[in-house]
């Protein structure tokens, strides 16, 4: 997908030195749009970038979370993509931190038994327009799932469990990653982090 990208972000990988087979793809991607390299060192790949982000070693994850917070806070994310191609709408049990399986839910357990899926897959639960439903792991049909659902569900053993979406869990995690906090961790300017997040979310497609 690099060659189709209008915005390419490289985190901590000096491709021109360590991944020569990918270098050609990266050059083509740069020709189509902007190349941003996140690296503590002004390496060969950073030298070829449109923008080099000098960040403190081992702070890539904090940078990624900071970028995500800006995108989510400003609602710059692709809602339909999150609903249909990520685990963001899947409900998570607050009592054990695990994703809610259809077989655990009283109203969905029968459906889960009837619908067989391969052993390496499972049927998880989302909240759709008509209430709780299973997420079919074998299909990519539109789900129209609620990304910010938070409710209680009745389990097969009669107990009730509080649940909320992965998206809601992520939003809570991101509360600790304000621009100021991430700038302090990574030593990259807050204004640069904010600008790059907006660029990444609006200059599509991104790789």
JSON list of C-alpha atoms in Angstrom, two decimals:
[
{"chain": "A", "resi": 1, "resn": "UNK", "atom": "CA", "xyz": [0.00, 0.00, 0.00]},
{"chain": "A", "resi": 2, "resn": "UNK", "atom": "CA", "xyz": [2.97, 2.35, 0.24]},
{"chain": "A", "resi": 3, "resn": "UNK", "atom": "CA", "xyz": [2.80, 3.30, -3.41]},
{"chain": "A", "resi": 4, "resn": "UNK", "atom": "CA", "xyz": [-0.86, 4.36, -3.00]},
{"chain": "A", "resi": 5, "resn": "UNK", "atom": "CA", "xyz": [-0.24, 6.41, 0.13]},
{"chain": "A", "resi": 6, "resn": "UNK", "atom": "CA", "xyz": [-0.35, 10.20, 0.24]},
{"chain": "A", "resi": 7, "resn": "UNK", "atom": "CA", "xyz": [1.07, 10.28, 3.77]},
{"chain": "A", "resi": 8, "resn": "UNK", "atom": "CA", "xyz": [3.66, 7.80, 5.03]},
{"chain": "A", "resi": 9, "resn": "UNK", "atom": "CA", "xyz": [4.90, 7.59, 8.61]},
{"chain": "A", "resi": 10, "resn": "UNK", "atom": "CA", "xyz": [8.00, 5.57, 9.53]},
{"chain": "A", "resi": 11, "resn": "UNK", "atom": "CA", "xyz": [8.68, 4.86, 13.20]},
{"chain": "A", "resi": 12, "resn": "UNK", "atom": "CA", "xyz": [12.19, 3.87, 14.28]},
{"chain": "A", "resi": 13, "resn": "UNK", "atom": "CA", "xyz": [13.13, 1.97, 11.15]},
{"chain": "A", "resi": 14, "resn": "UNK", "atom": "CA", "xyz": [16.09, 3.00, 9.01]},
{"chain": "A", "resi": 15, "resn": "UNK", "atom": "CA", "xyz": [14.72, 1.40, 5.87]},
{"chain": "A", "resi": 16, "resn": "UNK", "atom": "CA", "xyz": [17.43, 2.63, 3.51]},
{"chain": "A", "resi": 17, "resn": "UNK", "atom": "CA", "xyz": [20.02, 0.79, 5.59]},
{"chain": "A", "resi": 18, "resn": "UNK", "atom": "CA", "xyz": [18.18, -2.25, 6.95]},
{"chain": "A", "resi": 19, "resn": "UNK", "atom": "CA", "xyz": [15.30, -3.00, 4.55]},
{"chain": "A", "resi": 20, "resn": "UNK", "atom": "CA", "xyz": [16.62, -2.43, 1.07]},
{"chain": "A", "resi": 21, "resn": "UNK", "atom": "CA", "xyz": [13.82, -4.40, -0.67]},
{"chain": "A", "resi": 22, "resn": "UNK", "atom": "CA", "xyz": [11.34, -1.88, 0.79]},
{"chain": "A", "resi": 23, "resn": "UNK", "atom": "CA", "xyz": [13.40, 1.18, -0.11]},
{"chain": "A", "resi": 24, "resn": "UNK", "atom": "CA", "xyz": [12.01, 1.37, -3.64]},
{"chain": "A", "resi": 25, "resn": "UNK", "atom": "CA", "xyz": [8.43, 1.33, -2.32]},
{"chain": "A", "resi": 26, "resn": "UNK", "atom": "CA", "xyz": [9.28, 4.10, 0.13]},
{"chain": "A", "resi": 27, "resn": "UNK", "atom": "CA", "xyz": [10.78, 6.28, -2.60]},
{"chain": "A", "resi": 28, "resn": "UNK", "atom": "CA", "xyz": [7.60, 5.84, -4.65]},
{"chain": "A", "resi": 29, "resn": "UNK", "atom": "CA", "xyz": [5.47, 6.71, -1.64]},
{"chain": "A", "resi": 30, "resn": "UNK", "atom": "CA", "xyz": [7.50, 9.88, -1.07]},
{"chain": "A", "resi": 31, "resn": "UNK", "atom": "CA", "xyz": [6.86, 10.84, -4.68]},
{"chain": "A", "resi": 32, "resn": "UNK", "atom": "CA", "xyz": [3.10, 10.58, -4.11]},
{"chain": "A", "resi": 33, "resn": "UNK", "atom": "CA", "xyz": [2.92, 12.62, -0.92]},
{"chain": "A", "resi": 34, "resn": "UNK", "atom": "CA", "xyz": [4.63, 13.36, 2.37]},
{"chain": "A", "resi": 35, "resn": "UNK", "atom": "CA", "xyz": [7.11, 11.12, 4.17]},
{"chain": "A", "resi": 36, "resn": "UNK", "atom": "CA", "xyz": [7.54, 11.63, 7.92]},
{"chain": "A", "resi": 37, "resn": "UNK", "atom": "CA", "xyz": [10.26, 9.75, 9.83]},
{"chain": "A", "resi": 38, "resn": "UNK", "atom": "CA", "xyz": [10.21, 9.41, 13.63]},
{"chain": "A", "resi": 39, "resn": "UNK", "atom": "CA", "xyz": [13.71, 8.55, 14.84]},
{"chain": "A", "resi": 40, "resn": "UNK", "atom": "CA", "xyz": [16.07, 9.72, 17.60]},
{"chain": "A", "resi": 41, "resn": "UNK", "atom": "CA", "xyz": [18.88, 9.83, 15.04]},
{"chain": "A", "resi": 42, "resn": "UNK", "atom": "CA", "xyz": [19.17, 11.75, 11.81]},
{"chain": "A", "resi": 43, "resn": "UNK", "atom": "CA", "xyz": [19.61, 8.48, 9.94]},
{"chain": "A", "resi": 44, "resn": "UNK", "atom": "CA", "xyz": [19.75, 7.87, 6.20]},
{"chain": "A", "resi": 45, "resn": "UNK", "atom": "CA", "xyz": [15.97, 7.45, 5.99]},
{"chain": "A", "resi": 46, "resn": "UNK", "atom": "CA", "xyz": [15.36, 10.59, 8.05]},
{"chain": "A", "resi": 47, "resn": "UNK", "atom": "CA", "xyz": [17.63, 12.50, 5.66]},
{"chain": "A", "resi": 48, "resn": "UNK", "atom": "CA", "xyz": [15.36, 11.51, 2.76]},
{"chain": "A", "resi": 49, "resn": "UNK", "atom": "CA", "xyz": [12.15, 12.43, 4.57]},
{"chain": "A", "resi": 50, "resn": "UNK", "atom": "CA", "xyz": [10.02, 15.51, 4.03]},
{"chain": "A", "resi": 51, "resn": "UNK", "atom": "CA", "xyz": [9.98, 15.89, 7.79]},
{"chain": "A", "resi": 52, "resn": "UNK", "atom": "CA", "xyz": [12.14, 14.33, 10.49]},
{"chain": "A", "resi": 53, "resn": "UNK", "atom": "CA", "xyz": [10.72, 14.10, 14.02]},
{"chain": "A", "resi": 54, "resn": "UNK", "atom": "CA", "xyz": [13.52, 13.87, 16.54]},
{"chain": "A", "resi": 55, "resn": "UNK", "atom": "CA", "xyz": [12.15, 12.09, 19.59]},
{"chain": "A", "resi": 56, "resn": "UNK", "atom": "CA", "xyz": [13.67, 10.60, 22.71]},
{"chain": "A", "resi": 57, "resn": "UNK", "atom": "CA", "xyz": [14.67, 6.90, 22.37]},
{"chain": "A", "resi": 58, "resn": "UNK", "atom": "CA", "xyz": [12.00, 4.35, 23.32]},
{"chain": "A", "resi": 59, "resn": "UNK", "atom": "CA", "xyz": [9.12, 6.87, 23.20]},
{"chain": "A", "resi": 60, "resn": "UNK", "atom": "CA", "xyz": [7.54, 5.73, 19.91]},
{"chain": "A", "resi": 61, "resn": "UNK", "atom": "CA", "xyz": [4.51, 4.28, 21.71]},
{"chain": "A", "resi": 62, "resn": "UNK", "atom": "CA", "xyz": [3.86, 7.52, 23.61]},
{"chain": "A", "resi": 63, "resn": "UNK", "atom": "CA", "xyz": [4.09, 9.44, 20.35]},
{"chain": "A", "resi": 64, "resn": "UNK", "atom": "CA", "xyz": [1.58, 7.10, 18.71]},
{"chain": "A", "resi": 65, "resn": "UNK", "atom": "CA", "xyz": [-0.84, 7.46, 21.62]},
{"chain": "A", "resi": 66, "resn": "UNK", "atom": "CA", "xyz": [-0.47, 11.23, 21.53]},
{"chain": "A", "resi": 67, "resn": "UNK", "atom": "CA", "xyz": [-1.26, 11.31, 17.82]},
{"chain": "A", "resi": 68, "resn": "UNK", "atom": "CA", "xyz": [-4.27, 9.05, 18.41]},
{"chain": "A", "resi": 69, "resn": "UNK", "atom": "CA", "xyz": [-5.61, 11.33, 21.15]},
{"chain": "A", "resi": 70, "resn": "UNK", "atom": "CA", "xyz": [-5.55, 14.36, 18.87]},
{"chain": "A", "resi": 71, "resn": "UNK", "atom": "CA", "xyz": [-7.33, 12.45, 16.11]},
{"chain": "A", "resi": 72, "resn": "UNK", "atom": "CA", "xyz": [-10.01, 11.08, 18.45]},
{"chain": "A", "resi": 73, "resn": "UNK", "atom": "CA", "xyz": [-10.54, 14.31, 20.39]},
{"chain": "A", "resi": 74, "resn": "UNK", "atom": "CA", "xyz": [-11.05, 16.19, 17.12]},
{"chain": "A", "resi": 75, "resn": "UNK", "atom": "CA", "xyz": [-13.18, 13.38, 15.67]},
{"chain": "A", "resi": 76, "resn": "UNK", "atom": "CA", "xyz": [-10.93, 13.12, 12.62]},
{"chain": "A", "resi": 77, "resn": "UNK", "atom": "CA", "xyz": [-11.15, 9.32, 12.52]},
{"chain": "A", "resi": 78, "resn": "UNK", "atom": "CA", "xyz": [-12.98, 7.31, 9.87]},
{"chain": "A", "resi": 79, "resn": "UNK", "atom": "CA", "xyz": [-15.98, 6.07, 11.85]},
{"chain": "A", "resi": 80, "resn": "UNK", "atom": "CA", "xyz": [-17.13, 3.49, 9.30]},
{"chain": "A", "resi": 81, "resn": "UNK", "atom": "CA", "xyz": [-13.63, 2.02, 9.07]},
{"chain": "A", "resi": 82, "resn": "UNK", "atom": "CA", "xyz": [-13.40, 1.67, 12.86]},
{"chain": "A", "resi": 83, "resn": "UNK", "atom": "CA", "xyz": [-16.84, 0.06, 12.96]},
{"chain": "A", "resi": 84, "resn": "UNK", "atom": "CA", "xyz": [-16.18, -2.52, 10.27]},
{"chain": "A", "resi": 85, "resn": "UNK", "atom": "CA", "xyz": [-12.43, -3.23, 10.09]},
{"chain": "A", "resi": 86, "resn": "UNK", "atom": "CA", "xyz": [-11.16, -2.92, 13.67]},
{"chain": "A", "resi": 87, "resn": "UNK", "atom": "CA", "xyz": [-12.00, -4.30, 17.11]},
{"chain": "A", "resi": 88, "resn": "UNK", "atom": "CA", "xyz": [-13.07, -0.85, 18.35]},
{"chain": "A", "resi": 89, "resn": "UNK", "atom": "CA", "xyz": [-16.82, -1.65, 18.60]},
{"chain": "A", "resi": 90, "resn": "UNK", "atom": "CA", "xyz": [-16.31, -4.98, 20.40]},
{"chain": "A", "resi": 91, "resn": "UNK", "atom": "CA", "xyz": [-17.63, -4.95, 23.96]},
{"chain": "A", "resi": 92, "resn": "UNK", "atom": "CA", "xyz": [-15.21, -5.61, 26.81]},
{"chain": "A", "resi": 93, "resn": "UNK", "atom": "CA", "xyz": [-16.21, -6.96, 30.22]},
{"chain": "A", "resi": 94, "resn": "UNK", "atom": "CA", "xyz": [-15.27, -4.59, 33.03]},
{"chain": "A", "resi": 95, "resn": "UNK", "atom": "CA", "xyz": [-15.11, -7.43, 35.58]},
{"chain": "A", "resi": 96, "resn": "UNK", "atom": "CA", "xyz": [-12.34, -9.38, 33.85]},
{"chain": "A", "resi": 97, "resn": "UNK", "atom": "CA", "xyz": [-11.03, -7.11, 31.08]},
{"chain": "A", "resi": 98, "resn": "UNK", "atom": "CA", "xyz": [-11.80, -9.67, 28.37]},
{"chain": "A", "resi": 99, "resn": "UNK", "atom": "CA", "xyz": [-13.76, -9.21, 25.17]},
{"chain": "A", "resi": 100, "resn": "UNK", "atom": "CA", "xyz": [-17.36, -10.30, 25.53]},
{"chain": "A", "resi": 101, "resn": "UNK", "atom": "CA", "xyz": [-18.06, -13.57, 23.72]},
{"chain": "A", "resi": 102, "resn": "UNK", "atom": "CA", "xyz": [-21.48, -14.29, 22.25]},
{"chain": "A", "resi": 103, "resn": "UNK", "atom": "CA", "xyz": [-21.53, -17.67, 24.03]},
{"chain": "A", "resi": 104, "resn": "UNK", "atom": "CA", "xyz": [-21.47, -15.82, 27.39]},
{"chain": "A", "resi": 105, "resn": "UNK", "atom": "CA", "xyz": [-24.56, -13.68, 26.69]},
{"chain": "A", "resi": 106, "resn": "UNK", "atom": "CA", "xyz": [-27.97, -15.12, 27.52]},
{"chain": "A", "resi": 107, "resn": "UNK", "atom": "CA", "xyz": [-29.72, -13.63, 24.49]},
{"chain": "A", "resi": 108, "resn": "UNK", "atom": "CA", "xyz": [-26.96, -14.62, 22.05]},
{"chain": "A", "resi": 109, "resn": "UNK", "atom": "CA", "xyz": [-25.67, -17.99, 23.29]},
{"chain": "A", "resi": 110, "resn": "UNK", "atom": "CA", "xyz": [-28.10, -19.99, 21.13]},
{"chain": "A", "resi": 111, "resn": "UNK", "atom": "CA", "xyz": [-27.06, -18.06, 18.04]},
{"chain": "A", "resi": 112, "resn": "UNK", "atom": "CA", "xyz": [-23.42, -18.63, 18.92]},
{"chain": "A", "resi": 113, "resn": "UNK", "atom": "CA", "xyz": [-23.97, -22.40, 19.10]},
{"chain": "A", "resi": 114, "resn": "UNK", "atom": "CA", "xyz": [-25.77, -22.51, 15.75]},
{"chain": "A", "resi": 115, "resn": "UNK", "atom": "CA", "xyz": [-23.23, -20.39, 13.89]},
{"chain": "A", "resi": 116, "resn": "UNK", "atom": "CA", "xyz": [-20.04, -22.44, 13.70]},
{"chain": "A", "resi": 117, "resn": "UNK", "atom": "CA", "xyz": [-16.76, -20.65, 13.10]},
{"chain": "A", "resi": 118, "resn": "UNK", "atom": "CA", "xyz": [-13.23, -22.05, 12.68]},
{"chain": "A", "resi": 119, "resn": "UNK", "atom": "CA", "xyz": [-11.40, -22.98, 15.90]},
{"chain": "A", "resi": 120, "resn": "UNK", "atom": "CA", "xyz": [-8.99, -20.09, 15.45]},
{"chain": "A", "resi": 121, "resn": "UNK", "atom": "CA", "xyz": [-11.84, -17.55, 15.52]},
{"chain": "A", "resi": 122, "resn": "UNK", "atom": "CA", "xyz": [-14.46, -16.53, 18.06]},
{"chain": "A", "resi": 123, "resn": "UNK", "atom": "CA", "xyz": [-17.75, -14.65, 18.00]},
{"chain": "A", "resi": 124, "resn": "UNK", "atom": "CA", "xyz": [-17.60, -11.42, 19.93]},
{"chain": "A", "resi": 125, "resn": "UNK", "atom": "CA", "xyz": [-20.41, -9.01, 20.76]},
{"chain": "A", "resi": 126, "resn": "UNK", "atom": "CA", "xyz": [-21.12, -5.49, 19.53]},
{"chain": "A", "resi": 127, "resn": "UNK", "atom": "CA", "xyz": [-24.04, -3.13, 20.03]},
{"chain": "A", "resi": 128, "resn": "UNK", "atom": "CA", "xyz": [-25.74, -2.45, 16.72]},
{"chain": "A", "resi": 129, "resn": "UNK", "atom": "CA", "xyz": [-28.75, -0.26, 15.84]},
{"chain": "A", "resi": 130, "resn": "UNK", "atom": "CA", "xyz": [-31.13, -2.98, 17.12]},
{"chain": "A", "resi": 131, "resn": "UNK", "atom": "CA", "xyz": [-29.23, -3.88, 20.28]},
{"chain": "A", "resi": 132, "resn": "UNK", "atom": "CA", "xyz": [-26.67, -6.56, 21.09]},
{"chain": "A", "resi": 133, "resn": "UNK", "atom": "CA", "xyz": [-25.55, -8.70, 18.19]},
{"chain": "A", "resi": 134, "resn": "UNK", "atom": "CA", "xyz": [-22.64, -10.93, 17.22]},
{"chain": "A", "resi": 135, "resn": "UNK", "atom": "CA", "xyz": [-19.77, -9.76, 15.07]},
{"chain": "A", "resi": 136, "resn": "UNK", "atom": "CA", "xyz": [-19.38, -12.32, 12.31]},
{"chain": "A", "resi": 137, "resn": "UNK", "atom": "CA", "xyz": [-15.63, -12.94, 11.94]},
{"chain": "A", "resi": 138, "resn": "UNK", "atom": "CA", "xyz": [-16.10, -14.44, 8.47]},
{"chain": "A", "resi": 139, "resn": "UNK", "atom": "CA", "xyz": [-17.82, -11.43, 6.87]},
{"chain": "A", "resi": 140, "resn": "UNK", "atom": "CA", "xyz": [-17.06, -7.76, 6.30]},
{"chain": "A", "resi": 141, "resn": "UNK", "atom": "CA", "xyz": [-20.61, -6.45, 5.98]},
{"chain": "A", "resi": 142, "resn": "UNK", "atom": "CA", "xyz": [-21.32, -2.96, 7.39]},
{"chain": "A", "resi": 143, "resn": "UNK", "atom": "CA", "xyz": [-22.09, -3.22, 11.12]},
{"chain": "A", "resi": 144, "resn": "UNK", "atom": "CA", "xyz": [-23.25, 0.33, 11.98]},
{"chain": "A", "resi": 145, "resn": "UNK", "atom": "CA", "xyz": [-21.96, -0.57, 15.45]},
{"chain": "A", "resi": 146, "resn": "UNK", "atom": "CA", "xyz": [-22.00, 1.85, 18.36]},
{"chain": "A", "resi": 147, "resn": "UNK", "atom": "CA", "xyz": [-18.40, 2.83, 19.09]},
{"chain": "A", "resi": 148, "resn": "UNK", "atom": "CA", "xyz": [-19.25, 4.40, 22.45]},
{"chain": "A", "resi": 149, "resn": "UNK", "atom": "CA", "xyz": [-21.64, 1.85, 23.92]},
{"chain": "A", "resi": 150, "resn": "UNK", "atom": "CA", "xyz": [-21.54, 1.29, 27.70]},
{"chain": "A", "resi": 151, "resn": "UNK", "atom": "CA", "xyz": [-24.13, -0.96, 29.33]},
{"chain": "A", "resi": 152, "resn": "UNK", "atom": "CA", "xyz": [-24.86, -4.07, 31.40]},
{"chain": "A", "resi": 153, "resn": "UNK", "atom": "CA", "xyz": [-25.53, -7.46, 29.80]},
{"chain": "A", "resi": 154, "resn": "UNK", "atom": "CA", "xyz": [-27.16, -10.57, 31.23]},
{"chain": "A", "resi": 155, "resn": "UNK", "atom": "CA", "xyz": [-24.88, -13.58, 31.13]},
{"chain": "A", "resi": 156, "resn": "UNK", "atom": "CA", "xyz": [-25.92, -17.21, 30.68]},
{"chain": "A", "resi": 157, "resn": "UNK", "atom": "CA", "xyz": [-25.40, -17.88, 34.40]},
{"chain": "A", "resi": 158, "resn": "UNK", "atom": "CA", "xyz": [-27.87, -15.11, 35.34]},
{"chain": "A", "resi": 159, "resn": "UNK", "atom": "CA", "xyz": [-25.28, -12.60, 36.47]},
{"chain": "A", "resi": 160, "resn": "UNK", "atom": "CA", "xyz": [-25.08, -9.14, 34.97]},
{"chain": "A", "resi": 161, "resn": "UNK", "atom": "CA", "xyz": [-21.77, -7.74, 33.74]},
{"chain": "A", "resi": 162, "resn": "UNK", "atom": "CA", "xyz": [-20.89, -4.14, 32.90]},
{"chain": "A", "resi": 163, "resn": "UNK", "atom": "CA", "xyz": [-19.35, -3.78, 29.44]},
{"chain": "A", "resi": 164, "resn": "UNK", "atom": "CA", "xyz": [-18.11, -1.06, 27.16]},
{"chain": "A", "resi": 165, "resn": "UNK", "atom": "CA", "xyz": [-16.42, -0.88, 23.78]},
{"chain": "A", "resi": 166, "resn": "UNK", "atom": "CA", "xyz": [-12.72, -1.18, 23.04]},
{"chain": "A", "resi": 167, "resn": "UNK", "atom": "CA", "xyz": [-13.03, 2.37, 21.69]},
{"chain": "A", "resi": 168, "resn": "UNK", "atom": "CA", "xyz": [-14.20, 3.59, 25.10]},
{"chain": "A", "resi": 169, "resn": "UNK", "atom": "CA", "xyz": [-11.33, 1.74, 26.77]},
{"chain": "A", "resi": 170, "resn": "UNK", "atom": "CA", "xyz": [-8.90, 3.43, 24.39]},
{"chain": "A", "resi": 171, "resn": "UNK", "atom": "CA", "xyz": [-10.35, 6.87, 25.09]},
{"chain": "A", "resi": 172, "resn": "UNK", "atom": "CA", "xyz": [-9.83, 6.36, 28.82]},
{"chain": "A", "resi": 173, "resn": "UNK", "atom": "CA", "xyz": [-6.24, 5.25, 28.25]},
{"chain": "A", "resi": 174, "resn": "UNK", "atom": "CA", "xyz": [-5.58, 8.32, 26.12]},
{"chain": "A", "resi": 175, "resn": "UNK", "atom": "CA", "xyz": [-6.59, 10.68, 28.92]},
{"chain": "A", "resi": 176, "resn": "UNK", "atom": "CA", "xyz": [-3.00, 10.43, 30.17]},
{"chain": "A", "resi": 177, "resn": "UNK", "atom": "CA", "xyz": [-1.54, 11.42, 26.79]},
{"chain": "A", "resi": 178, "resn": "UNK", "atom": "CA", "xyz": [-2.27, 15.11, 26.35]},
{"chain": "A", "resi": 179, "resn": "UNK", "atom": "CA", "xyz": [-0.07, 17.07, 23.96]},
{"chain": "A", "resi": 180, "resn": "UNK", "atom": "CA", "xyz": [1.84, 18.52, 26.89]},
{"chain": "A", "resi": 181, "resn": "UNK", "atom": "CA", "xyz": [2.39, 15.10, 28.48]},
{"chain": "A", "resi": 182, "resn": "UNK", "atom": "CA", "xyz": [3.52, 13.49, 25.22]},
{"chain": "A", "resi": 183, "resn": "UNK", "atom": "CA", "xyz": [5.81, 16.39, 24.46]},
{"chain": "A", "resi": 184, "resn": "UNK", "atom": "CA", "xyz": [7.40, 15.92, 27.87]},
{"chain": "A", "resi": 185, "resn": "UNK", "atom": "CA", "xyz": [7.89, 12.19, 27.25]},
{"chain": "A", "resi": 186, "resn": "UNK", "atom": "CA", "xyz": [9.15, 12.38, 23.66]},
{"chain": "A", "resi": 187, "resn": "UNK", "atom": "CA", "xyz": [10.84, 15.81, 23.75]},
{"chain": "A", "resi": 188, "resn": "UNK", "atom": "CA", "xyz": [9.08, 16.67, 20.49]},
{"chain": "A", "resi": 189, "resn": "UNK", "atom": "CA", "xyz": [7.23, 20.02, 20.39]},
{"chain": "A", "resi": 190, "resn": "UNK", "atom": "CA", "xyz": [3.52, 19.83, 21.23]},
{"chain": "A", "resi": 191, "resn": "UNK", "atom": "CA", "xyz": [2.68, 21.98, 18.21]},
{"chain": "A", "resi": 192, "resn": "UNK", "atom": "CA", "xyz": [4.49, 19.54, 15.91]},
{"chain": "A", "resi": 193, "resn": "UNK", "atom": "CA", "xyz": [2.70, 16.53, 17.38]},
{"chain": "A", "resi": 194, "resn": "UNK", "atom": "CA", "xyz": [-0.68, 18.20, 16.95]},
{"chain": "A", "resi": 195, "resn": "UNK", "atom": "CA", "xyz": [0.02, 19.27, 13.37]},
{"chain": "A", "resi": 196, "resn": "UNK", "atom": "CA", "xyz": [1.28, 15.82, 12.34]},
{"chain": "A", "resi": 197, "resn": "UNK", "atom": "CA", "xyz": [-1.80, 14.14, 13.83]},
{"chain": "A", "resi": 198, "resn": "UNK", "atom": "CA", "xyz": [-4.11, 16.41, 11.85]},
{"chain": "A", "resi": 199, "resn": "UNK", "atom": "CA", "xyz": [-2.10, 15.88, 8.67]},
{"chain": "A", "resi": 200, "resn": "UNK", "atom": "CA", "xyz": [-2.12, 12.10, 9.12]},
{"chain": "A", "resi": 201, "resn": "UNK", "atom": "CA", "xyz": [-5.87, 12.05, 9.63]},
{"chain": "A", "resi": 202, "resn": "UNK", "atom": "CA", "xyz": [-6.74, 14.30, 6.70]},
{"chain": "A", "resi": 203, "resn": "UNK", "atom": "CA", "xyz": [-4.17, 13.48, 4.01]},
{"chain": "A", "resi": 204, "resn": "UNK", "atom": "CA", "xyz": [-5.57, 10.10, 2.99]},
{"chain": "A", "resi": 205, "resn": "UNK", "atom": "CA", "xyz": [-4.65, 7.39, 2.35]},
{"chain": "A", "resi": 206, "resn": "UNK", "atom": "CA", "xyz": [-2.17, 7.00, 5.18]},
{"chain": "A", "resi": 207, "resn": "UNK", "atom": "CA", "xyz": [0.44, 4.28, 5.55]}
]
